[in-house]
Coordinates of C-alpha atoms (C1' of nucleotides) in Angstrom, one line a residue:
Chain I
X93 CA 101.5 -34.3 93.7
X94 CA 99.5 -31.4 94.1
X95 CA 97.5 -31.3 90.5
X96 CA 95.3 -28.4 92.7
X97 CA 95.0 -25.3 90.0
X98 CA 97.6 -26.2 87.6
X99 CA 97.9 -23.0 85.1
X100 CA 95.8 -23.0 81.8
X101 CA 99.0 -22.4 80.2
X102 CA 100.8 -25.1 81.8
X103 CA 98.1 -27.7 80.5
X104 CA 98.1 -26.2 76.7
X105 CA 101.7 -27.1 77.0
X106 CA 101.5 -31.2 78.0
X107 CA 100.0 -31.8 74.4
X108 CA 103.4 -30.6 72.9
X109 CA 105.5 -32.5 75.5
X110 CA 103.6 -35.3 74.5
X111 CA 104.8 -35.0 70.9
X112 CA 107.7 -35.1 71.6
X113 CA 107.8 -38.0 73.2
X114 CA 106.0 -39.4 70.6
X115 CA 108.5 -38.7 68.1
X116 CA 111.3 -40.0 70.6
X117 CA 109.4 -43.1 70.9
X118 CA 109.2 -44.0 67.8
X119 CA 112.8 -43.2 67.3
X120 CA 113.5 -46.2 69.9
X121 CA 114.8 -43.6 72.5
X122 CA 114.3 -45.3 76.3
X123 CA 116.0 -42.3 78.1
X124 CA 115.3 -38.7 77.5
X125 CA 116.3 -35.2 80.0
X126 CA 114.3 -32.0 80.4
X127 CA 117.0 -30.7 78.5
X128 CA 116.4 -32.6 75.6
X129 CA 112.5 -32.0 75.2
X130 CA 113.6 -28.8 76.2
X131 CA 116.0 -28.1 73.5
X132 CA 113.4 -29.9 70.7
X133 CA 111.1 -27.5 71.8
X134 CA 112.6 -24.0 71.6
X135 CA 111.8 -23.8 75.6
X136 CA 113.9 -24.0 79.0
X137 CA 114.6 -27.1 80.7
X138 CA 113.6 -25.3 83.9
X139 CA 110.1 -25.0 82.6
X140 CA 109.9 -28.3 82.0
X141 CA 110.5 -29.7 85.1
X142 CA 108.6 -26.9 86.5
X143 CA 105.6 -27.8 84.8
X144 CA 106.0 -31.6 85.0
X145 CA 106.2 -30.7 89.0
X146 CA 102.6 -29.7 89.0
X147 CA 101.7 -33.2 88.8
X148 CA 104.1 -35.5 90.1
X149 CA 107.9 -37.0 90.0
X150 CA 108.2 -38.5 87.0
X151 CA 112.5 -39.0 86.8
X152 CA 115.0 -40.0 88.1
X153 CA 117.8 -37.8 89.3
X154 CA 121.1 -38.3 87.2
X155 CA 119.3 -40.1 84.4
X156 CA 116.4 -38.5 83.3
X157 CA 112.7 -39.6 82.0
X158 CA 112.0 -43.1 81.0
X159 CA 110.4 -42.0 77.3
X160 CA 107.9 -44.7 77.3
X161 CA 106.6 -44.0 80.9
X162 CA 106.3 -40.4 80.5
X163 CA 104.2 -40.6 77.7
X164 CA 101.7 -42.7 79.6
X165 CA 101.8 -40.5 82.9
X166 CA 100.9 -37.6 80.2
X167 CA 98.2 -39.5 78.2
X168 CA 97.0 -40.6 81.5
X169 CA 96.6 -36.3 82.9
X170 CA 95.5 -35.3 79.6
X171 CA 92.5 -38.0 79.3
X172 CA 93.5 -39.3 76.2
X173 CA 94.4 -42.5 77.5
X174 CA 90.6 -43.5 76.3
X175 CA 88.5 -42.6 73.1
X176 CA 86.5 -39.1 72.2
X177 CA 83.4 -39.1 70.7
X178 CA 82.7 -35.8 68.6
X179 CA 80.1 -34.5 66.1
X180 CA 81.0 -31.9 63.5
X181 CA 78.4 -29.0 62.8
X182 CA 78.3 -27.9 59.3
X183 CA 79.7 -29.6 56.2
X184 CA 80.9 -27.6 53.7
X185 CA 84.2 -27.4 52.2
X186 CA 86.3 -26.6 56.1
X187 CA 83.7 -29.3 57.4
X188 CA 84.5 -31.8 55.0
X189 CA 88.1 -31.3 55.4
X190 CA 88.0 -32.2 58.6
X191 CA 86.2 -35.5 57.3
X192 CA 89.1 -36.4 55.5
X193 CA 91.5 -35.1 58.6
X194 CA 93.1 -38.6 59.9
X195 CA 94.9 -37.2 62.7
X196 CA 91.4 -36.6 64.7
X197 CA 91.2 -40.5 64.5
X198 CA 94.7 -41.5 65.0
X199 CA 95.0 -39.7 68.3
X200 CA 91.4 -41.3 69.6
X201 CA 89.1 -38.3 68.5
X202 CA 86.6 -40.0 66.7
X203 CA 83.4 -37.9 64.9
X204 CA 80.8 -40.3 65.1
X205 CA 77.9 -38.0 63.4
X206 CA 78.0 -34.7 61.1
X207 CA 75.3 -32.4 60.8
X208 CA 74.3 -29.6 58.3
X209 CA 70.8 -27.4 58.3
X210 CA 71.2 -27.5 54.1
X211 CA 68.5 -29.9 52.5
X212 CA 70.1 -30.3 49.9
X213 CA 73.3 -32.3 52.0
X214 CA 70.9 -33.5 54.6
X215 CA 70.7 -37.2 53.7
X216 CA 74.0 -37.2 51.2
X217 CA 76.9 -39.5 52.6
X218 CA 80.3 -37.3 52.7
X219 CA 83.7 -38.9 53.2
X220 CA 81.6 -42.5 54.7
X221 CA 79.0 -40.1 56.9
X222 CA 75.7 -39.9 56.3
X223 CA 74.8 -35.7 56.8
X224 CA 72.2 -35.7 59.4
X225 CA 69.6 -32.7 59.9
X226 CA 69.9 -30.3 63.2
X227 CA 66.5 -31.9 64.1
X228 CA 68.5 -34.8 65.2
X229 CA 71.0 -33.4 67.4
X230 CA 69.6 -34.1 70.5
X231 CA 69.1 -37.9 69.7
X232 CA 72.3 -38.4 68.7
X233 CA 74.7 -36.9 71.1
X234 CA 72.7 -37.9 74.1
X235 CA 72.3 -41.8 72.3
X236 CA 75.9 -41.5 71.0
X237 CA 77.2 -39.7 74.4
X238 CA 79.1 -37.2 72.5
X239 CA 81.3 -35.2 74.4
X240 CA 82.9 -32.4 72.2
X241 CA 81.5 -30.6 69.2
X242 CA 83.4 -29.5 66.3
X243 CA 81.9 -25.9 64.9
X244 CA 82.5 -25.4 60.7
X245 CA 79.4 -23.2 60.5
X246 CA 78.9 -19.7 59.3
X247 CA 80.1 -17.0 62.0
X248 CA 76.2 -16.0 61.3
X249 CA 75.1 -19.5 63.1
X250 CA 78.2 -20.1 65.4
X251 CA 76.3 -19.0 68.7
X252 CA 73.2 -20.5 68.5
X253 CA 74.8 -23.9 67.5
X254 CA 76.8 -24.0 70.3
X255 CA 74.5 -23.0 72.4
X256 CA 72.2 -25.7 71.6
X257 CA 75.5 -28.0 72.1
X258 CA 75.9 -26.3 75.5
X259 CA 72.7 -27.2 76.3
X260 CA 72.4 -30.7 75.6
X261 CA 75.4 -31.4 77.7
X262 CA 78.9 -30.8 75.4
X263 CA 81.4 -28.7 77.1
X264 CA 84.0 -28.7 75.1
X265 CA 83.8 -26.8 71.9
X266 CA 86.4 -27.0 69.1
X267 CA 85.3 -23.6 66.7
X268 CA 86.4 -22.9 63.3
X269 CA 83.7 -19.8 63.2
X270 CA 85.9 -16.8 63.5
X271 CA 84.0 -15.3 66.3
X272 CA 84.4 -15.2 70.2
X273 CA 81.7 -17.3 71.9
X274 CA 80.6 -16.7 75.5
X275 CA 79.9 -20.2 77.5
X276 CA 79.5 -21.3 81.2
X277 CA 82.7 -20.9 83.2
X278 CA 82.4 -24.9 82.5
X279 CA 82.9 -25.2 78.8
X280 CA 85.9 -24.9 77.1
X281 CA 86.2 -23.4 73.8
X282 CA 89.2 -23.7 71.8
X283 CA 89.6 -21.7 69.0
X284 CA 90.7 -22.2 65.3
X285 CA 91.3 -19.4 63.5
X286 CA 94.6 -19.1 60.5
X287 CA 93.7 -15.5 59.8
X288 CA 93.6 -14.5 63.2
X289 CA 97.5 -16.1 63.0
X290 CA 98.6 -14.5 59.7
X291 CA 97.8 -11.4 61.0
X292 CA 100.0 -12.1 64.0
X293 CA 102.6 -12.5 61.9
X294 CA 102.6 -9.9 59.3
X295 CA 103.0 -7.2 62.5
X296 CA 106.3 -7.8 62.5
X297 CA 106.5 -8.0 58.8
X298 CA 105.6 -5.2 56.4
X299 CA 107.8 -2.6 58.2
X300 CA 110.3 -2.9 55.0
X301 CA 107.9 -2.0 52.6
X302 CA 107.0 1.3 54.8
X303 CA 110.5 2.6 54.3
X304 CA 111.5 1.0 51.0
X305 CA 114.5 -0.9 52.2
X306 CA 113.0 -4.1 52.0
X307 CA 116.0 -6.6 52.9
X308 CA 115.9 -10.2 51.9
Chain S
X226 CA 103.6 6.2 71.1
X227 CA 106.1 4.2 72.5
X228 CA 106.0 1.4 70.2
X229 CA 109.1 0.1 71.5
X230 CA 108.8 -4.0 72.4
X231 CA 105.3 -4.6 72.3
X232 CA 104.4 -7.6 74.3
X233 CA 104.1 -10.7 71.3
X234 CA 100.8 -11.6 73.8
X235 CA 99.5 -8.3 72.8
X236 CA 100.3 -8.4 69.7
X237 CA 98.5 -11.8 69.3
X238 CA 95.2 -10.4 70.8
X239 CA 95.0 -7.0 67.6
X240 CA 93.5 -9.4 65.5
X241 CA 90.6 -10.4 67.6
X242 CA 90.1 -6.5 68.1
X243 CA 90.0 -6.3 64.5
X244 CA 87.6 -8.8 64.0
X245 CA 84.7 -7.4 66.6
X246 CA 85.6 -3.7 64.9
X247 CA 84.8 -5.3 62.2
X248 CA 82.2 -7.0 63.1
X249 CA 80.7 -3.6 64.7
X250 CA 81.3 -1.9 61.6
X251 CA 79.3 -3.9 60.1
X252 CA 76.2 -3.4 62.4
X253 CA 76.4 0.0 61.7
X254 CA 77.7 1.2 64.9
X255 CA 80.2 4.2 64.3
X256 CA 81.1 4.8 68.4
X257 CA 82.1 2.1 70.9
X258 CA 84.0 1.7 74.0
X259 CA 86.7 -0.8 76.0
X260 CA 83.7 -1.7 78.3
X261 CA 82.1 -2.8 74.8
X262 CA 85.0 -4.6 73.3
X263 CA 86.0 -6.1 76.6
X264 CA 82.1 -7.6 77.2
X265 CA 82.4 -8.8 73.6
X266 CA 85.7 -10.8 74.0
X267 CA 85.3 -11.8 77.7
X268 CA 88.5 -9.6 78.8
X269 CA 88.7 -6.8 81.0
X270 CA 88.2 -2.9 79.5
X271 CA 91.6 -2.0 81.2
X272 CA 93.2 -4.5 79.2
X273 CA 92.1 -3.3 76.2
X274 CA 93.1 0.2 76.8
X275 CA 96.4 -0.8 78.2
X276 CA 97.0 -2.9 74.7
X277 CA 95.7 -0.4 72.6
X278 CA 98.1 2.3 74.9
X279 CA 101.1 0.5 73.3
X280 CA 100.7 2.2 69.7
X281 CA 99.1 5.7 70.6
X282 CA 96.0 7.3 71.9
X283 CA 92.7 6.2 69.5
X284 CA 89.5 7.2 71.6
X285 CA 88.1 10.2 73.5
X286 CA 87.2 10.6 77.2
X287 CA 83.8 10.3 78.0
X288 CA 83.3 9.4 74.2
X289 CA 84.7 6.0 73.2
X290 CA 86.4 5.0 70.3
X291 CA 85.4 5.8 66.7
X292 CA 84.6 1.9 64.9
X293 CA 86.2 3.2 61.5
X294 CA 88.9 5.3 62.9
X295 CA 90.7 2.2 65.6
X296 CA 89.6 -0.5 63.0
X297 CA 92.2 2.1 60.0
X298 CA 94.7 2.3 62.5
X299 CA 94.8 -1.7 63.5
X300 CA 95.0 -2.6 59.9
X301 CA 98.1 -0.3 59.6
X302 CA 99.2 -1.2 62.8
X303 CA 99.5 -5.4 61.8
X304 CA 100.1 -4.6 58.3
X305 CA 96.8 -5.9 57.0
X306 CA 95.8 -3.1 55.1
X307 CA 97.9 -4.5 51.8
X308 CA 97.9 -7.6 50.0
X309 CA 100.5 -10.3 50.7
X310 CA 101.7 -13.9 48.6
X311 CA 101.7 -17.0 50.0
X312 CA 103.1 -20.3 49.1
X313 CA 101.2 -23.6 49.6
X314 CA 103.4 -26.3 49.8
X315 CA 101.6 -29.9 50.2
X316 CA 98.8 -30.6 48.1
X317 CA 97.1 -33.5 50.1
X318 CA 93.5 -33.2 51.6
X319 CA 94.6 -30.5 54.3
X320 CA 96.4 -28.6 51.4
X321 CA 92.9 -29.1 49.2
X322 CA 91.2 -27.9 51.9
X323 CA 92.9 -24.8 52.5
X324 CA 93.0 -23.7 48.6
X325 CA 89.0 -23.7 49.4
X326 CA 89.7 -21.7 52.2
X327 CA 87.7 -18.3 51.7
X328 CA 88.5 -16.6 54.5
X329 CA 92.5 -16.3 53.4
X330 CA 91.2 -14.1 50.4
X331 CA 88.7 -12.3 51.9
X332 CA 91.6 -10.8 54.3
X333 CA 94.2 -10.1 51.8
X334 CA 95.6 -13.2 51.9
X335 CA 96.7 -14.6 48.7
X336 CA 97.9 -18.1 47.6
X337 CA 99.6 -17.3 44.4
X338 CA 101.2 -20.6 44.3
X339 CA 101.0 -24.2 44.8
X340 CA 103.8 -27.0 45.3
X341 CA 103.9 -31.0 45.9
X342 CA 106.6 -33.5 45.3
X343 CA 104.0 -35.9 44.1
X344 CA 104.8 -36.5 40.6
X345 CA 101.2 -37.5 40.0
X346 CA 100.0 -34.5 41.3
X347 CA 102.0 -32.2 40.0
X348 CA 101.1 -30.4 36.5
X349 CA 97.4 -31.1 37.6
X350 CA 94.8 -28.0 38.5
X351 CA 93.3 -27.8 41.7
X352 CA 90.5 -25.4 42.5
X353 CA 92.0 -23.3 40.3
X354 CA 95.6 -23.6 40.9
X355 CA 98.2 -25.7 38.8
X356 CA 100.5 -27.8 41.3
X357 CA 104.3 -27.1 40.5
X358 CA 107.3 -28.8 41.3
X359 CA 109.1 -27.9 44.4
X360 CA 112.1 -27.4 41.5
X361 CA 110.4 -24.5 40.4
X362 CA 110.3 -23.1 44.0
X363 CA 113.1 -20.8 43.9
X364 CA 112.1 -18.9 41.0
X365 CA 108.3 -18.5 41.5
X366 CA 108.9 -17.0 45.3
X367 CA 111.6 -14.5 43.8
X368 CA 109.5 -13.5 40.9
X369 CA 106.0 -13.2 42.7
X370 CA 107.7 -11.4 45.7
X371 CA 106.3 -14.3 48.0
X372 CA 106.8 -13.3 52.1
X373 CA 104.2 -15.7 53.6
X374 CA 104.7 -20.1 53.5
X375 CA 102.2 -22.5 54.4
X376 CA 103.4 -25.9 55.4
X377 CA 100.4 -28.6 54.8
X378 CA 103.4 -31.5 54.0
X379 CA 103.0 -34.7 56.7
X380 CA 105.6 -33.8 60.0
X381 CA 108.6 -36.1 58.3
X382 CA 109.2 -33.2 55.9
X383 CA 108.3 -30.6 57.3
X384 CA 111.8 -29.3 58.8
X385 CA 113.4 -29.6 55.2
X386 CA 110.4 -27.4 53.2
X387 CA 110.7 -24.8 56.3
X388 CA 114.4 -24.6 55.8
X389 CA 113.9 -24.0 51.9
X390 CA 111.4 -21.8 52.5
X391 CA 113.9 -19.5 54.9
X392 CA 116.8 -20.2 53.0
X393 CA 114.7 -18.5 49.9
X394 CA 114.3 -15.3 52.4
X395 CA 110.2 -16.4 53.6
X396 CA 110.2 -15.3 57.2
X397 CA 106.7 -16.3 58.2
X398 CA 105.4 -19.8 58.4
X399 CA 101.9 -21.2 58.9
X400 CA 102.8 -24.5 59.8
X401 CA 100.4 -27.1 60.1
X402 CA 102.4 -30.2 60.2
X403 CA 102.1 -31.3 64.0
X404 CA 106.3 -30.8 64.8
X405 CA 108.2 -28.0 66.2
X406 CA 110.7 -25.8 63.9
X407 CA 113.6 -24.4 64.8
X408 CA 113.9 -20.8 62.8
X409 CA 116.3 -18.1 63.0
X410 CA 115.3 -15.2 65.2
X411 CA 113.6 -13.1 62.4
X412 CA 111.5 -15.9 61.2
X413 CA 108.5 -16.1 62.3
X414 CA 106.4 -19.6 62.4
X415 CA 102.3 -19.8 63.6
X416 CA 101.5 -23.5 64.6
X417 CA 97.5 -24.9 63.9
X418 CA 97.6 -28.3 65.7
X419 CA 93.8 -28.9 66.4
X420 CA 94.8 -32.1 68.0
X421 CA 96.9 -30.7 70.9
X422 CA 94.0 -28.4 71.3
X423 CA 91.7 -31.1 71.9
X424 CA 94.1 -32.6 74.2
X425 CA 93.9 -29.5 76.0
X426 CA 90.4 -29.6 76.9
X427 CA 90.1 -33.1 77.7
X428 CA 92.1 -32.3 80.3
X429 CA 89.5 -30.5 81.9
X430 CA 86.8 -33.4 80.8
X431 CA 87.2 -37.1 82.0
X432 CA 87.2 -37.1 85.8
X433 CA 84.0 -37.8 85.7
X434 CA 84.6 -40.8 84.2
X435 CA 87.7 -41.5 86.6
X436 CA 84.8 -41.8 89.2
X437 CA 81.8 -43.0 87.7
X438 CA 79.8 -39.7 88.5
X439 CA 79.3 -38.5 85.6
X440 CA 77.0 -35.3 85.4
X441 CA 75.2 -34.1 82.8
Chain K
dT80 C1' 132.6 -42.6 94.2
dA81 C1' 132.0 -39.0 90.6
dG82 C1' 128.9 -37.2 87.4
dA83 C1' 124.5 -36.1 86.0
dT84 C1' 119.9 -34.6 86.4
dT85 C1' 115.8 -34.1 88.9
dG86 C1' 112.4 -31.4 91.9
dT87 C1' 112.0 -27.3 94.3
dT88 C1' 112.9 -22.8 96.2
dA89 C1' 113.7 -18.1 95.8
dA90 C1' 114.5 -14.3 92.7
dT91 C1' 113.4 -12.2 88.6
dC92 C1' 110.6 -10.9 85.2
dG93 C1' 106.4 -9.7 82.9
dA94 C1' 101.4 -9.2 82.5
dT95 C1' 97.0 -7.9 84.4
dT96 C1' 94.1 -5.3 87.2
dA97 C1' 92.5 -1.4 89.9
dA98 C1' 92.2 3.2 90.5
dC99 C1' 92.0 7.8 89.1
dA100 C1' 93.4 12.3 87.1
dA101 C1' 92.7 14.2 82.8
dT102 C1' 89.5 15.7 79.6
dC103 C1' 86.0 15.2 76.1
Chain A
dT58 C1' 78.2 21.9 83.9
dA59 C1' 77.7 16.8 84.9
dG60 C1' 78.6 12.5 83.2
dA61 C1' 81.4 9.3 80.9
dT62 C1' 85.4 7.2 79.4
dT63 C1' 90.1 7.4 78.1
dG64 C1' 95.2 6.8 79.0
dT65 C1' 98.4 5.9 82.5
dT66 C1' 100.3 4.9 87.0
dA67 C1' 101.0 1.9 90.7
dA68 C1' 99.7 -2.3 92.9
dT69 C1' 98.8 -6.9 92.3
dC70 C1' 99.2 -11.2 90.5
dG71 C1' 101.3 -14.9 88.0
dA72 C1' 104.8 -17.1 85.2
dT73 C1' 109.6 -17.9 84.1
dT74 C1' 114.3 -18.5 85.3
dA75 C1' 118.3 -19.4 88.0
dA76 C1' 120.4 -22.0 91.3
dC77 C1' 121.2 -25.8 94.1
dA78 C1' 120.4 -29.5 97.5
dA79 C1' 118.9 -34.1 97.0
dT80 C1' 119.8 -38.3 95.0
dC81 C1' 120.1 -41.7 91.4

DNA sequence: TAGATTGTTAATCGATTAACAATC
DNA sequence: TAGATTGTTAATCGATTAACAATC
């Protein structure tokens, strides 16, 4: 059980591995292979007991993963064996989506306080939170010993909000602003961005129209 | 310009070129450079040249790159520099949301349709757009030439919508139901799970709390 | 025991980086 | 010309895959 610099891209992979054995689990499944997870997830079995290695032995040979106890070893590495707290800058209409987005709370990510720098919403309750002003940042995630922010601002404001996040302590950033932020080599930022992904996608796309023999 | 087999993990960093180009463009600057770009994005100059070497020769020696010129020939390049149709299918908060998404517009990204299986929903107008039937599927994605479908539907129905969708010749997906699909070669699918990217950076966070040292 | 599947090693494959000639 | 920066090559680095001994 090393666990001594696992790769970033092994790590953004145990979050989908977990899924799955979410799904299995509530399928009633007791047993599953590398094979299996392997084969739900478009990826080699190899790779999976590859990257499983990087932490520990977690089958059995001949017979596979216990579902139920691979799950916990995973929630266990991943820290989400135990409750988040989060506060969301900026409320408009991407903000309060993510209000109304159950998932944050069903998998223990819990925004406890929203904020907005527009009087007008300052004050307002939106989906069951009360909008707070910027002014009160600093009280509340230091009282509230928030951990990760949420960005739904303006690219305009994006830095300077999560630099004053940065500052009072949160290192991990989840941004919706569609801009690259630069942080301490101990912040994380993860990144949120559908246009960024459409546009991925339409390169390989298109090509038909630029010869006329679009094929369906 | 070799443009044989680009790298997909180059191909998934054009759009965040495009974006600071953009972004430069917009400050007025008409000359910049890899060291620039790379500074900007927090990855090396060589790796920008070496990406950008894929699909031709865009700069000068001792010059830099033109803004204008390398931001024309990335729109070409991933196909952004038309219009395309999308499909929403699942009108639910998340869907809501996105129909309020401005961004998707902005880029040339167009939701021409809307879809639910909600009987109460559908035949209502939401921000605009009239929720169909998923009977009148077929027809509306032939008619309006629709190439792009985005899945906002809860994970148990995702894998049939997806298969309708490819089945009715749709070859890119942006799927934001939390579940892995299994597509034909020349179907693309983009997955937005902001849950598994949160899982992602707790694994980072947390150890502090394993030990009781927690630094702030 | 025979069959199956893990964990791990070594080989392969691919991506990033460093360096520099070319050249604006 | 001198200075700067590209495009590209070669070296390095890292990730994936294949194969198999270990073992349940």
């Amino acid at each position: 059980m090393p666990q001594n610099e696992v790769p970033d891209i092994v790590v953004a992979r145990l979050p989908i591995y977990l899924r799955v054995l979410n799904h299995l689990l509530a399928e009633g499944r007791q047993i599953t292979s590398s094979q299996e997870l392997g084969d739900r997830l478009g990826i080699s079995s190899a790779q999976i007991r590859k990257d499983l290695s990087h932490f520990g032995e977690f089958g059995k040979q001949g017979t596979g993963y216990n579902v139920a106890y691979l799950r916990e070893q995973l929630r266990r590495i991943l820290h989400v064996d135990r409750e988040w707290r989060m506060v969301l800058i900026g409320v408009g209409d991407l903000g309060q989506a993510l209000l109304h987005y159950q998932r944050f709370d069903e998998h223990g990510f819990h925004i406890v306080a929203v904020f907005d720098n527009d009087p007008a919403k300052i004050g307002t309750v939106i989906a069951g939170h009360r909008v707070h002003s910027m002014d009160e940042l600093a009280d509340i995630v230091r009282e509230q010993k928030v951990e990760i922010g949420i960005l739904a601002v303006p690219p305009s404001a994006a830095r300077e909000v999560a630099a004053r996040l940065i500052e009072l302590g949160v290192k991990a950033l989840l941004n919706y602003a569609p801009i690259t932020l630069t942080v301490p080599p101990d912040v994380r930022v993860q990144y949120v961005d559908p246009v960024a992904q459409l546009q991925h996608m339409t390169y390989y796309r298109g090509a038909e129209y630029e010869n006329g023999n679009r094929e369906r």
